[in-house]
XYZ file of C-alpha atoms in Angstrom:
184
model
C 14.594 145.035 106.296
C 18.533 144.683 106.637
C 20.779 146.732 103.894
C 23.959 146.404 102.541
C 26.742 148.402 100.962
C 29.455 147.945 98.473
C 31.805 150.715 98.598
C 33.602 151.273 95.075
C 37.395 152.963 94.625
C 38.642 153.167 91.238
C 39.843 149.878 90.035
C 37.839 147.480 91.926
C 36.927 143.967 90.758
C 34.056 143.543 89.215
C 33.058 139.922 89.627
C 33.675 140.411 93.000
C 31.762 143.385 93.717
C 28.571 143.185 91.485
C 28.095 139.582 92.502
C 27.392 140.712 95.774
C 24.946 143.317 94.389
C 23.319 140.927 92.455
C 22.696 138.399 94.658
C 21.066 140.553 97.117
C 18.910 142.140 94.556
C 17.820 138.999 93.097
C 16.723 138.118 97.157
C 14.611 140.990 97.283
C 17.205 142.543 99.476
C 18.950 146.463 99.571
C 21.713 146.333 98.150
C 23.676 149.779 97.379
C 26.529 150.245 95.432
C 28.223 153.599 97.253
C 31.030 155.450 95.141
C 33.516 156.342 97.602
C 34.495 159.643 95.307
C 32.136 159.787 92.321
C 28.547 158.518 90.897
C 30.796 156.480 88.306
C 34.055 154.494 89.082
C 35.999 152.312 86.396
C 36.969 148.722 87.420
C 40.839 147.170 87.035
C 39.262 145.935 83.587
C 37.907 149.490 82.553
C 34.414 148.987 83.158
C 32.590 151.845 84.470
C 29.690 151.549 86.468
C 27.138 154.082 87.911
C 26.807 153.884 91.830
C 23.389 154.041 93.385
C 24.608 156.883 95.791
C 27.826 158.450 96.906
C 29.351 157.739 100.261
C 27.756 160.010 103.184
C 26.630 159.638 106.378
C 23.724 157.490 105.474
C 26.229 154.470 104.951
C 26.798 154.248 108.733
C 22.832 152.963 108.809
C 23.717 150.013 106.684
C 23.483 146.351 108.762
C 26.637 145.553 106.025
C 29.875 147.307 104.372
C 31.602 144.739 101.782
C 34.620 146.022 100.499
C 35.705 144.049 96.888
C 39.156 143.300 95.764
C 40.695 144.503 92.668
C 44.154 146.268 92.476
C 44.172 149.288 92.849
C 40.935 149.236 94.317
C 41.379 147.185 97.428
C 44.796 149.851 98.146
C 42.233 152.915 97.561
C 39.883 151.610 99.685
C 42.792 150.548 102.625
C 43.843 154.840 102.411
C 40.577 156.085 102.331
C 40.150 156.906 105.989
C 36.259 156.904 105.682
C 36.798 153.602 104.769
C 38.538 152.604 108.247
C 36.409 154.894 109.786
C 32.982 152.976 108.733
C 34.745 149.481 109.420
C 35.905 150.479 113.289
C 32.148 151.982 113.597
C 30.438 148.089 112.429
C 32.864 146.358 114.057
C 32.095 148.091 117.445
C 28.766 147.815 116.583
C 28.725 144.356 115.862
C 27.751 145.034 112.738
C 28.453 142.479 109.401
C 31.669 143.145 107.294
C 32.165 141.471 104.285
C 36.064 141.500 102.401
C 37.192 139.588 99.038
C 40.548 138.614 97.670
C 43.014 142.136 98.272
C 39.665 143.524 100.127
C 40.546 142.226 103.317
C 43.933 144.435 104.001
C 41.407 147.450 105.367
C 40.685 145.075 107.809
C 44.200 145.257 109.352
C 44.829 148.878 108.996
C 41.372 149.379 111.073
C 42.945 147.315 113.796
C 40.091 144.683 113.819
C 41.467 141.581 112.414
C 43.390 140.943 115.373
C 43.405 136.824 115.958
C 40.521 136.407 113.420
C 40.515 133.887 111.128
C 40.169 135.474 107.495
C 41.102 133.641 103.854
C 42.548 136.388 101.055
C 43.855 135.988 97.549
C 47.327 134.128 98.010
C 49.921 136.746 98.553
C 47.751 139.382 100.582
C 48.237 136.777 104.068
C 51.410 138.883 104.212
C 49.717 142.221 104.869
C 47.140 141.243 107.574
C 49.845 139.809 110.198
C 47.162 140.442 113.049
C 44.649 137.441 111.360
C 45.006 134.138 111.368
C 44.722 133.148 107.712
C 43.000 130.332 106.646
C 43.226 128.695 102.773
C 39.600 128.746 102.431
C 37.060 129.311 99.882
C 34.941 131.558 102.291
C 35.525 132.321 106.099
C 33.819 133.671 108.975
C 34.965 134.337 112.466
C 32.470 137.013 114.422
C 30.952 139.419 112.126
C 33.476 139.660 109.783
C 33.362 137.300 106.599
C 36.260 137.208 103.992
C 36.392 135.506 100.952
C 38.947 134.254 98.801
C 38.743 136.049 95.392
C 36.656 135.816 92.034
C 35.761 132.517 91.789
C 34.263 132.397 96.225
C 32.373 135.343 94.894
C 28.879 133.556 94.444
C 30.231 131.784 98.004
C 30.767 134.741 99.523
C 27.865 136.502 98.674
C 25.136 133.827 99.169
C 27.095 133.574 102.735
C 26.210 137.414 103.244
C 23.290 137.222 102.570
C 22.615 134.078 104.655
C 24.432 136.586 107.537
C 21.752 139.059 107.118
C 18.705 136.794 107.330
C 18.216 135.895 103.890
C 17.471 132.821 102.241
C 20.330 131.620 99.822
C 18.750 128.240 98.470
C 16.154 129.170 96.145
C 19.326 131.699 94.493
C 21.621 128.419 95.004
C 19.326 126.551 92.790
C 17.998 128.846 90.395
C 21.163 130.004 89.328
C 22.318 126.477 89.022
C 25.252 126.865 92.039
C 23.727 123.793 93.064
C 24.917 121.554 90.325
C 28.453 123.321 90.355
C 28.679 122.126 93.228
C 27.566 118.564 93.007
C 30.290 117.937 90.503
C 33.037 117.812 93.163
């Protein structure tokens, strides 16, 4: 079975980041939430959450790395050099990565945005001059899927999981994203 990660830095968005958890738990599908520096780690809103595990070598098994957005968590995560370590290792691998809202400026410090399309929160475009941004909800160009910030999160993650061979609908309509969306 395929496995993600969420790797946490303090003062990460939560909406972003436990959405993705979520979702993949409520598919039946590991999910891990990986403290990049301690078992608990405090949100930009000062919530604290306890990770599953802390970051090790393990991670690099994953089939997924998703990196949240948040401030400062989306800047701890871009100087963490284990961080742009793990992304250079999936991306040569071929493996998924997943970005929200400030998330995707690791991307560009890696060096594998390069001519990608990606989508950010408005005002991160600027710090990712290698992409090609797009002003989308959710995006995906290769292996690499970016979303926009809070409110793509259910987006985002249902995408993932659709990336990793999981079935989205039944969460879709159970969690009534189905009639949000109908009311376009």
């Amino acid at each position: 079975m395929k496995k993600a990660i969420v790797l946490f830095k303090e003062g990460f968005e939560e909406v972003e980041a436990l959405t993705v958890v979520d979702v993949f738990r409520r598919a039946n599908m590991p999910c891990l939430m990986i403290g990049m520096d301690s078992n608990e780690v405090t949100s930009s809103h000062q919530i604290t959450v306890k990770m599953d595990a802390q970051f090790s070598e393990d991670c690099y098994e994953a089939d997924l790395v998703v990196l949240p957005g948040g401030l400062p968590g989306a800047t701890n995560l871009r100087e963490d050099q284990r961080v742009i370590d793990i992304l250079k290792k999936f991306n040569d691998e071929g493996k998924w990565i997943g970005a929200i809202c400030a998330g995707p400026i690791s991307l560009q410090k890696a060096g594998i945005i390069q001519d990608k399309k990606f989508t950010c929160a408005p005002g991160f475009e600027d710090q990712l001059p290698d992409g090609c941004h797009q002003d989308t909800l959710v995006e995906i160009d290769g292996q690499i899927v970016t979303g926009r910030g809070p409110a793509a999160s259910l987006e985002f993650a249902y995408t993932l999981l659709e990336k990793l061979g999981g079935d989205s609908m039944p969460l879709r309509e159970g969690m009534q994203y189905n009639f949000l969306t109908k009311q376009k």
